[in-house]
Coordinates of N, CA and C and ligand atoms in Angstrom, one line a residue:
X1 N -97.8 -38.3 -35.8 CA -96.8 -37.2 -35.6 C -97.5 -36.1 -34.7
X2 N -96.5 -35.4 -34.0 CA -97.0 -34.4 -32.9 C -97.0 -33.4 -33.2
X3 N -97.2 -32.3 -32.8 CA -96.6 -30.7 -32.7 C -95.7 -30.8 -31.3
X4 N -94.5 -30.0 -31.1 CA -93.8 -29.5 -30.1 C -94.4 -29.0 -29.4
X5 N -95.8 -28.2 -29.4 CA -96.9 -27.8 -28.3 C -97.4 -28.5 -27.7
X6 N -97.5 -29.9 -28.9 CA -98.7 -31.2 -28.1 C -97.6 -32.3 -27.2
X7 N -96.4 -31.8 -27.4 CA -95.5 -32.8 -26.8 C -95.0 -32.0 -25.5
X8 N -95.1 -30.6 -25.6 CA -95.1 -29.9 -24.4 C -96.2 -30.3 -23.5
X9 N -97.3 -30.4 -24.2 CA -98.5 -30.2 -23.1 C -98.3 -31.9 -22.6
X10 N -97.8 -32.9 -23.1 CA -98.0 -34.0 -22.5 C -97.1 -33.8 -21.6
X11 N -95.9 -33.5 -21.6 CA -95.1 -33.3 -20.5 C -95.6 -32.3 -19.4
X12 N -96.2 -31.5 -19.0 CA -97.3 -30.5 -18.4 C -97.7 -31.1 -17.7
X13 N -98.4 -32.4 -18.3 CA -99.3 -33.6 -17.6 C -98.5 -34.8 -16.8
X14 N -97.3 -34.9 -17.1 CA -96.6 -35.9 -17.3 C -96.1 -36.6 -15.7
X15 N -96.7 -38.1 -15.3 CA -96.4 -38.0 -14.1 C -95.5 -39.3 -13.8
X16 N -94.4 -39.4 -15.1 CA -93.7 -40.9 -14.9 C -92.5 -41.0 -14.2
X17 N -92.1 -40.1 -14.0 CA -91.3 -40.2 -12.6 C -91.6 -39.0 -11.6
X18 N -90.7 -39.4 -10.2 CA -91.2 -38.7 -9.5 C -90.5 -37.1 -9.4
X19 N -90.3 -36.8 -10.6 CA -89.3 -35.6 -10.6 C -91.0 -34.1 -10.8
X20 N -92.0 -34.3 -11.3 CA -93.1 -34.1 -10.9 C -93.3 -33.3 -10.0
X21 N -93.4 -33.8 -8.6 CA -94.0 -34.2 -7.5 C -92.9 -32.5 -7.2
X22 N -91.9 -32.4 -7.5 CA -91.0 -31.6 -7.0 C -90.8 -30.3 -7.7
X23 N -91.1 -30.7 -8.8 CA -90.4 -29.0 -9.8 C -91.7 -27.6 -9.5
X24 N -91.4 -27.2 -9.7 CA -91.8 -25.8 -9.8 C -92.6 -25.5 -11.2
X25 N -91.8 -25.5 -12.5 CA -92.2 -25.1 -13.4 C -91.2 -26.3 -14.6
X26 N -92.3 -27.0 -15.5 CA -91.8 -27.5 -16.4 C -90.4 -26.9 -17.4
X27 N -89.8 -27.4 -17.6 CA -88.5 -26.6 -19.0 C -88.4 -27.5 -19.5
X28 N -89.6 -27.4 -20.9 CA -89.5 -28.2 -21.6 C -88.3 -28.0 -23.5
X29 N -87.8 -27.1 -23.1 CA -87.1 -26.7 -24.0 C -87.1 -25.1 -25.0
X30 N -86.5 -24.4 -25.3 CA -86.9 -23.7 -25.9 C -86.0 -22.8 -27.6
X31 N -86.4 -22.5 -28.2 CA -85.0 -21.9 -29.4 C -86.7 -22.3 -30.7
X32 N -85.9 -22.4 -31.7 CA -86.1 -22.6 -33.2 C -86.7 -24.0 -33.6
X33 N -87.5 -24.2 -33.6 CA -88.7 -25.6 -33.6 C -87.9 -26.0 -35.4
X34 N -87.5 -25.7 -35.7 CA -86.7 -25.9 -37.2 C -85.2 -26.0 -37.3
X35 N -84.7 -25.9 -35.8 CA -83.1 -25.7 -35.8 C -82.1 -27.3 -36.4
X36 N -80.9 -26.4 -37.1 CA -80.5 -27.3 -37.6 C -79.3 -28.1 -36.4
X37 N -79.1 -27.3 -35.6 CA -78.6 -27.7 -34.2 C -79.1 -27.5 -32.9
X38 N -79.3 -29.1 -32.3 CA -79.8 -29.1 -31.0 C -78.9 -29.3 -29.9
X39 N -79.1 -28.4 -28.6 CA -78.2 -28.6 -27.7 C -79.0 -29.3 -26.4
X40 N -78.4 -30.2 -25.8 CA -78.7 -31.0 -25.0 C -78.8 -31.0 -23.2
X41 N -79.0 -30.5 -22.4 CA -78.3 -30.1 -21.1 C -78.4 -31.5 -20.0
X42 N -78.6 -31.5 -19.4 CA -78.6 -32.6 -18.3 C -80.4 -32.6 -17.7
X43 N -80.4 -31.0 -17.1 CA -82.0 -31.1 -16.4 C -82.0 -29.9 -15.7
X44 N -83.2 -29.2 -15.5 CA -83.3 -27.7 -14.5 C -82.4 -27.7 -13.5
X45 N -82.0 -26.6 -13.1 CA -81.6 -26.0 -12.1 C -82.2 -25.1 -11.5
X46 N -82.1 -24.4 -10.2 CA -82.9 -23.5 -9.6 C -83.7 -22.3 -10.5
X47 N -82.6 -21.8 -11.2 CA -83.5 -20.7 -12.3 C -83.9 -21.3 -13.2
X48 N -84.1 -22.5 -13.8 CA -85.0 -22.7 -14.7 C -86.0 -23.2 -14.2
X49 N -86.0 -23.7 -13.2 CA -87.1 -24.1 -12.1 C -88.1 -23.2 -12.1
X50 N -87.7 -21.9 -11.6 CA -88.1 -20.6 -11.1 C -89.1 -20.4 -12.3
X51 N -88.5 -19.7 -13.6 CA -88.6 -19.5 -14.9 C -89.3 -20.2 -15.9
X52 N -88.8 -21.5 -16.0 CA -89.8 -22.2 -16.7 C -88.4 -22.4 -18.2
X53 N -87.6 -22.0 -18.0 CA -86.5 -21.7 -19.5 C -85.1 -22.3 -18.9
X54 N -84.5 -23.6 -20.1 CA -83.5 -23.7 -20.1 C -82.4 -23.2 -20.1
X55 N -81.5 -23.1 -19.4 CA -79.9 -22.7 -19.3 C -79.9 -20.9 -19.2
X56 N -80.5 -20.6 -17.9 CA -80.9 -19.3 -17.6 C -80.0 -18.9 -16.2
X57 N -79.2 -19.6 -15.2 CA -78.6 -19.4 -14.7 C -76.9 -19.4 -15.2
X58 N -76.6 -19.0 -14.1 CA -74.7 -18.9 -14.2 C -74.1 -20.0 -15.4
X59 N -74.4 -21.1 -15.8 CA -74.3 -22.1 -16.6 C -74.4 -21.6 -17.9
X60 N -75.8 -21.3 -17.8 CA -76.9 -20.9 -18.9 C -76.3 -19.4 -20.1
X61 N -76.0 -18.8 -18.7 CA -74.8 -17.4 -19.5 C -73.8 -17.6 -19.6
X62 N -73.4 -18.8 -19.4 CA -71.7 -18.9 -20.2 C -72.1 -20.2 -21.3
X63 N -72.8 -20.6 -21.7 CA -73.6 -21.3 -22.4 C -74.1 -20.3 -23.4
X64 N -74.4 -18.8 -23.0 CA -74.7 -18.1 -24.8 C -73.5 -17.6 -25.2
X65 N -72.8 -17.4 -23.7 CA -71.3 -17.2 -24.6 C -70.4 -17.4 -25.3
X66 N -70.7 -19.1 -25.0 CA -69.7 -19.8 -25.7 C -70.1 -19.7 -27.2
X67 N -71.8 -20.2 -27.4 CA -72.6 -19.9 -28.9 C -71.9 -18.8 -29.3
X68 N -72.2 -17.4 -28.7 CA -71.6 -16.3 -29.4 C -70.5 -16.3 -30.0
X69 N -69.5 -17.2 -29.6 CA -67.5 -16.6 -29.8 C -67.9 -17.9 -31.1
X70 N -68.8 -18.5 -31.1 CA -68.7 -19.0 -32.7 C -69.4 -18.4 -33.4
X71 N -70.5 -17.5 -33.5 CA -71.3 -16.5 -33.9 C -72.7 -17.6 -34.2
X72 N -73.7 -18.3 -33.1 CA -74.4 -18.6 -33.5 C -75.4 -18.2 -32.2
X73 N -76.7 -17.5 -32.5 CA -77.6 -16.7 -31.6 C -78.6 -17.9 -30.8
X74 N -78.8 -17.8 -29.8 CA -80.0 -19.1 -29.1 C -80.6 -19.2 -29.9
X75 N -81.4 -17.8 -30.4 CA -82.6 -18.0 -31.1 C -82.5 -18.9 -32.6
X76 N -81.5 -19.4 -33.2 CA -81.4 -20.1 -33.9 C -81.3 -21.6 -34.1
X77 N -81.0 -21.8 -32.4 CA -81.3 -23.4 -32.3 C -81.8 -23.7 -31.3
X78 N -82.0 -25.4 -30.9 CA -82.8 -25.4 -30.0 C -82.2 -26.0 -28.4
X79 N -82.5 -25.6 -27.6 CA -82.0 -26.1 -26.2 C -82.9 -26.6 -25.4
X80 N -82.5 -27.6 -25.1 CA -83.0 -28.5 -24.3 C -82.5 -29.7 -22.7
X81 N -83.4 -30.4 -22.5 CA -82.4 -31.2 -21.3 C -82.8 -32.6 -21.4
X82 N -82.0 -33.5 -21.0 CA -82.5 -34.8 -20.6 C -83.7 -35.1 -19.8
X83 N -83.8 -34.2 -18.0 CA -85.6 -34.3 -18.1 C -85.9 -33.1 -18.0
X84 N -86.8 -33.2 -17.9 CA -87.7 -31.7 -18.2 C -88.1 -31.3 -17.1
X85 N -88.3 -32.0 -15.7 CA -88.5 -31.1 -14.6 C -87.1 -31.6 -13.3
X86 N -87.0 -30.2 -12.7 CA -86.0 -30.4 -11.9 C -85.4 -31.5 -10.7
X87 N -84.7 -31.9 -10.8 CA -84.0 -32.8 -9.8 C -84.2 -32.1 -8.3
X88 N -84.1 -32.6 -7.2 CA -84.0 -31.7 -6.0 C -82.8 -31.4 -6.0
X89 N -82.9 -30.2 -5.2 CA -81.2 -29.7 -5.2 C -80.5 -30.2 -6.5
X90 N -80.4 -29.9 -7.0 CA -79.4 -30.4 -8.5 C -78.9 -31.4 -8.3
X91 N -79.1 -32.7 -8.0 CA -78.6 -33.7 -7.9 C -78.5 -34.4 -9.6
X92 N -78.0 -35.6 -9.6 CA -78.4 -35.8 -11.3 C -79.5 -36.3 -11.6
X93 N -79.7 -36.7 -12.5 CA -80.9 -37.0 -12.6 C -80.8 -38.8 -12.5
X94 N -81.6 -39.5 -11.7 CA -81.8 -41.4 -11.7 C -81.9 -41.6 -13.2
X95 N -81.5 -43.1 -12.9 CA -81.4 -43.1 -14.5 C -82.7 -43.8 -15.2
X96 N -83.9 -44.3 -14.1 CA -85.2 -44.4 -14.1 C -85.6 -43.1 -14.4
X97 N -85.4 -42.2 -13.7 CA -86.1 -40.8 -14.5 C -85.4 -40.1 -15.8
X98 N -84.4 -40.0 -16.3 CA -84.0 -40.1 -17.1 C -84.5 -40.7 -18.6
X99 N -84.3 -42.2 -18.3 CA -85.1 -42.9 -18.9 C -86.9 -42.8 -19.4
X100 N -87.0 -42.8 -18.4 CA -88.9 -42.1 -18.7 C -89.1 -40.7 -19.3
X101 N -87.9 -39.7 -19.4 CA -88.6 -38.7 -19.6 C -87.6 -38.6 -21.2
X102 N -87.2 -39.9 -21.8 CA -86.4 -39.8 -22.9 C -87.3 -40.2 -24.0
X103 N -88.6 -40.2 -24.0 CA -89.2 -40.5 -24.7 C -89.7 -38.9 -25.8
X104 N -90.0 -38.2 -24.3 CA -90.2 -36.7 -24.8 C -89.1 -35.8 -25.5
X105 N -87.9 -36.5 -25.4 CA -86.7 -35.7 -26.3 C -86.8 -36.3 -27.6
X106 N -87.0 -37.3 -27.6 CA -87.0 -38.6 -29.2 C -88.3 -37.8 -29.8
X107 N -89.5 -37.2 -29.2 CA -90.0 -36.7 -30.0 C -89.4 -35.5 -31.0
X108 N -88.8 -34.5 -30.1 CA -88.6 -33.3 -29.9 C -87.5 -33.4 -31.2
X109 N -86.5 -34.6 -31.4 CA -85.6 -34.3 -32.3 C -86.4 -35.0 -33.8
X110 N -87.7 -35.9 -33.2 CA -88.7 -36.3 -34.2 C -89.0 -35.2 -35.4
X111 N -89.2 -34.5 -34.3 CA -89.8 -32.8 -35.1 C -88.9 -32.4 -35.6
X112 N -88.5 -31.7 -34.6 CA -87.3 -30.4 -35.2 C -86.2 -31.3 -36.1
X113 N -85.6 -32.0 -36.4 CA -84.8 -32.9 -37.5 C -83.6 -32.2 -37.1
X114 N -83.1 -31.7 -35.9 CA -81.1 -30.9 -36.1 C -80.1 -31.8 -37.1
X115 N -80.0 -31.3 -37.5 CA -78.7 -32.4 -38.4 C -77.3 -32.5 -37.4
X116 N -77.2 -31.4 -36.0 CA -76.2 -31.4 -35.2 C -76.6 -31.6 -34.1
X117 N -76.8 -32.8 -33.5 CA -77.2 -32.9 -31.6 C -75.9 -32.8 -30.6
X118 N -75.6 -31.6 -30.2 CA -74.7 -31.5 -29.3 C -75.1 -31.8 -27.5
X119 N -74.2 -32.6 -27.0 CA -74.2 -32.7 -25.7 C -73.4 -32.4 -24.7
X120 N -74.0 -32.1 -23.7 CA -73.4 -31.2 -23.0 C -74.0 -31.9 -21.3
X121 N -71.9 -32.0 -21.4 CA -71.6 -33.1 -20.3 C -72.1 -34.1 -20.2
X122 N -71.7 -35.1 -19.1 CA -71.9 -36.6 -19.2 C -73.2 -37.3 -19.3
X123 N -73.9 -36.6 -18.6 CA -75.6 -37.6 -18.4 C -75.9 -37.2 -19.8
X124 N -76.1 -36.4 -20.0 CA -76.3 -36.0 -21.8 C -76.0 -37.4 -22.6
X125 N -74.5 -37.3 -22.4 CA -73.5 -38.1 -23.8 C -74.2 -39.7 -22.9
X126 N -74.5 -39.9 -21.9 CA -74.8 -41.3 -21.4 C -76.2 -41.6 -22.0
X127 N -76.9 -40.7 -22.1 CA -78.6 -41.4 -22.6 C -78.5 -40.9 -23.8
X128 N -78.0 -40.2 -24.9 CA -78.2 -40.1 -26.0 C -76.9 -41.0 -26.7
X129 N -75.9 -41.1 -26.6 CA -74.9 -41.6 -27.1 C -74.6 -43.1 -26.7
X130 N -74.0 -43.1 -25.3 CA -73.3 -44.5 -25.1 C -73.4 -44.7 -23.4
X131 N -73.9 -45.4 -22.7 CA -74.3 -45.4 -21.3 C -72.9 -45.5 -20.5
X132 N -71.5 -45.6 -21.3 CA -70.6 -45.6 -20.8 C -69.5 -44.2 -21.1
X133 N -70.2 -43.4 -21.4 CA -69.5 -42.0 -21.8 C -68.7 -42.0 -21.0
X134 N -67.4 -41.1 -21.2 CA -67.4 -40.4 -20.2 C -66.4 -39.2 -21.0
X135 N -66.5 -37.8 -20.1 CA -66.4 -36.6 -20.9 C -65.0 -36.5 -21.4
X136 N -63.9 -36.9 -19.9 CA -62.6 -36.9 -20.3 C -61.8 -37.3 -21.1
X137 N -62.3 -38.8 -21.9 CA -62.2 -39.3 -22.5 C -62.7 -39.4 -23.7
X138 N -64.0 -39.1 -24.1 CA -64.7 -39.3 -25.6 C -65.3 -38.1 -25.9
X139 N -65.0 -36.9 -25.4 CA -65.0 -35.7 -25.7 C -64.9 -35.0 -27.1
X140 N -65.4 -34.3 -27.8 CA -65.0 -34.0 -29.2 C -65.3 -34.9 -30.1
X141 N -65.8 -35.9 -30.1 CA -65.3 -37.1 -31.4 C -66.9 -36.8 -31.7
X142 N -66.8 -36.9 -33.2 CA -67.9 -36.5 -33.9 C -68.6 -38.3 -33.8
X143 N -70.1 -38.2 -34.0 CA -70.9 -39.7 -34.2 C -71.8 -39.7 -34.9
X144 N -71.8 -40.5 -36.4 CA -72.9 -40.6 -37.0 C -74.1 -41.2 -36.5
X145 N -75.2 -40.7 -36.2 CA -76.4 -42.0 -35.5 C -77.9 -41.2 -36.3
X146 N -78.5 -42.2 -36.6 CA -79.5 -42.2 -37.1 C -79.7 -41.0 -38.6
X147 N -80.3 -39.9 -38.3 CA -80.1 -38.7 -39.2 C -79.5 -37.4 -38.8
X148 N -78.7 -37.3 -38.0 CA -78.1 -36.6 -37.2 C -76.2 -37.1 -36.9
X149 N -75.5 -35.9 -36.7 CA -74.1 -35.9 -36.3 C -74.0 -35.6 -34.8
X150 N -73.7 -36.1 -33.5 CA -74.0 -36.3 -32.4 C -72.5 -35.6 -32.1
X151 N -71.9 -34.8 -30.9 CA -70.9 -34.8 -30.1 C -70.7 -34.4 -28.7
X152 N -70.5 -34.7 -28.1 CA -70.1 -34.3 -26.9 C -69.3 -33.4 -26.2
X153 N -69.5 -32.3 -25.3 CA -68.7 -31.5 -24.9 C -68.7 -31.5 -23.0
X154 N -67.9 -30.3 -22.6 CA -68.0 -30.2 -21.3 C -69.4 -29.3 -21.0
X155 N -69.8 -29.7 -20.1 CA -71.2 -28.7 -19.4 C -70.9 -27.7 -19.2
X156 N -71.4 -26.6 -19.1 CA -70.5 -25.2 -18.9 C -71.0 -25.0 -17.6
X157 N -71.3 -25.8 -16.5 CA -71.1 -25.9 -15.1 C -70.0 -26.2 -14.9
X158 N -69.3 -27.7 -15.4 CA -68.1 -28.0 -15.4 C -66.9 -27.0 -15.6
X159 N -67.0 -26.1 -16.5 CA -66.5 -24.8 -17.0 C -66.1 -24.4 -16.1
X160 N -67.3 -23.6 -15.2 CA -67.4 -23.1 -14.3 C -66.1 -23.4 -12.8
X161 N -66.4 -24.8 -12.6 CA -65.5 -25.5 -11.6 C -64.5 -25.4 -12.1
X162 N -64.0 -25.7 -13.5 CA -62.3 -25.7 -13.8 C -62.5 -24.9 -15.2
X163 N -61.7 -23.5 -14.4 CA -61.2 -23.5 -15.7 C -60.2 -23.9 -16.8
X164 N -59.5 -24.7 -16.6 CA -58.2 -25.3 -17.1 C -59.3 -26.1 -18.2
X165 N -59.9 -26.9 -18.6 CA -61.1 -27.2 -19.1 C -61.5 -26.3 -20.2
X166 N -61.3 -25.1 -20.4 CA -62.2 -24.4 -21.2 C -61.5 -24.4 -22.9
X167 N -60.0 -24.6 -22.4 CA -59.3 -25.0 -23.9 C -59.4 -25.8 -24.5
X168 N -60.3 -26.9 -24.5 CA -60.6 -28.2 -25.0 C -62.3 -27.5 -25.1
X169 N -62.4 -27.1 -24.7 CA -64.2 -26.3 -24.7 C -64.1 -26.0 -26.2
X170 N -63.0 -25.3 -25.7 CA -63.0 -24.4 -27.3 C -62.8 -25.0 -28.6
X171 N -61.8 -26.1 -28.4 CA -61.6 -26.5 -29.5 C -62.6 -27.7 -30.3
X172 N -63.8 -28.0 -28.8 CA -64.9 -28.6 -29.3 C -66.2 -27.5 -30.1
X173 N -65.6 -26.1 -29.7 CA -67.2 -25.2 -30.1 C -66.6 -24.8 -31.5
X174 N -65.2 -25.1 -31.9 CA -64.5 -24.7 -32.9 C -65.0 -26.1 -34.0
X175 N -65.2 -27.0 -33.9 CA -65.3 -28.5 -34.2 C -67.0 -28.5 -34.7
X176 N -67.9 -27.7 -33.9 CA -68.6 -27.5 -34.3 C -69.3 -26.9 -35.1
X177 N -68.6 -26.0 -35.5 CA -68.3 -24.4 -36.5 C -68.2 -25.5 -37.5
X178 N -66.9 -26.0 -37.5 CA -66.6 -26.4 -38.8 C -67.8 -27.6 -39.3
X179 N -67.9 -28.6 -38.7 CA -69.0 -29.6 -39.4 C -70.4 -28.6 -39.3
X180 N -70.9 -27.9 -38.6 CA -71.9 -26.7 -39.0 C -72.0 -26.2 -40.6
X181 N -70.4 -25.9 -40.6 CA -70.2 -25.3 -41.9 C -70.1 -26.5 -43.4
X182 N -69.6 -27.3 -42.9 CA -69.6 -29.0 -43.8 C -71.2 -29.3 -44.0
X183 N -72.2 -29.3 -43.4 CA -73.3 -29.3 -43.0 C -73.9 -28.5 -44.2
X184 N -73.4 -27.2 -44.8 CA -74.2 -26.1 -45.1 C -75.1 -25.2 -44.4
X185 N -74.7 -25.3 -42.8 CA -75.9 -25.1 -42.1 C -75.7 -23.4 -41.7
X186 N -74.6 -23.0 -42.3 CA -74.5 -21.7 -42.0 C -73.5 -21.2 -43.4
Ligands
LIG1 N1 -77.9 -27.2 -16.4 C1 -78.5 -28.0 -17.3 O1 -78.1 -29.1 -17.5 N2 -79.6 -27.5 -17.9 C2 -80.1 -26.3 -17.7 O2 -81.1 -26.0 -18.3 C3 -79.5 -25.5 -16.7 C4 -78.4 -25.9 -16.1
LIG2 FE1 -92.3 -36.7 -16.8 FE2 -89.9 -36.0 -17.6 FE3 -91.1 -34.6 -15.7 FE4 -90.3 -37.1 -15.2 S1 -88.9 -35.4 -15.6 S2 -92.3 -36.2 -14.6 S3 -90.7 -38.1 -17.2 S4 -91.7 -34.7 -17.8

């Protein structure tokens, strides 16, 4: 077993895809090393690039806000992404890189045990869930797997581009309140 320091530092080092070669600054995750809900992103963007911290641009702030309107603070859980260093230009992430850097997430929920893994948007719901997700479609539906309750939501980039979107947002951040609360986790 690891520490979340020692799984940081391997990713620091980490040269299995070529996403490496390009980032700026590792984001390897950051929140509550004990949270009982984990949220999932896709992979850096320019300001987490910059920064070194997940979900820190335009995305990122409508991302605490959505937490907030359920009343649950970053600092309570943990955020994270599928890889850990940035794509060029935000493209998605290959599903070879993806793949290689999914080893460092399996740690990470190793440790921290969330009893709630939330995903956010499709590349998310494709490598932790089902390789055939897709958002418009399997959206909301709660998934028992392993020691954890899994669901999927929209990315709050997606938000961003439509907002007609954001009422189904809601009534997935509402969905999660409630099994939160089924949980005992608040
Ligand atoms: N989008 C993501 O998927 N993750 C981030 O950390 C920021 C934007
Ligand atoms: Fe390693 Fe992940 Fe970075 Fe690829 S994205 S180099 S697998 S830490």
């Amino acid at each position: 077993m690891y520490t979340l320091n020692e799984v940081k530092n391997f990713c620091l080092y980490c040269k299995k895809c070529r996403l490496h070669k390009t980032r700026t600054k590792l984001v390897f995750g950051e929140g509550n090393g004990n949270a009982d809900i984990m949220f999932v992103g896709e992979g850096p963007g320019f300001y987490e690039d910059k920064s070194g911290r997940p979900f820190v641009g335009a995305a990122g702030k409508l991302l605490t806000k959505m937490l907030n309107a359920i009343n649950i603070n970053r600092e309570e859980i943990y955020i994270t992404n599928i890889v850990k260093c940035r794509p060029p230009n935000n493209r998605n992430p290959l599903e070879d890189e993806s793949k290689a850097c999914l080893e460092y997430l399996r740690w990470q929920v190793k440790i921290i045990k969330p009893k709630i893994i939330v995903c956010l948007g499709a590349v998310s719901a494709r490598n932790i869930i089902d390789k055939d997700f897709t958002i418009s479609k399997n959206r909301g539906k709660w998934i028992k797997k392993g020691d954890f309750f899994v669901i999927a939501t929209y990315h709050p980039a997606a938000l961003l581009r439509d907002e007609s979107r954001k009422r189904a947002a809601w009534d997935d951040l509402k969905s999660i309140r409630s099994k939160a609360k089924e949980l005992n986790i608040f």
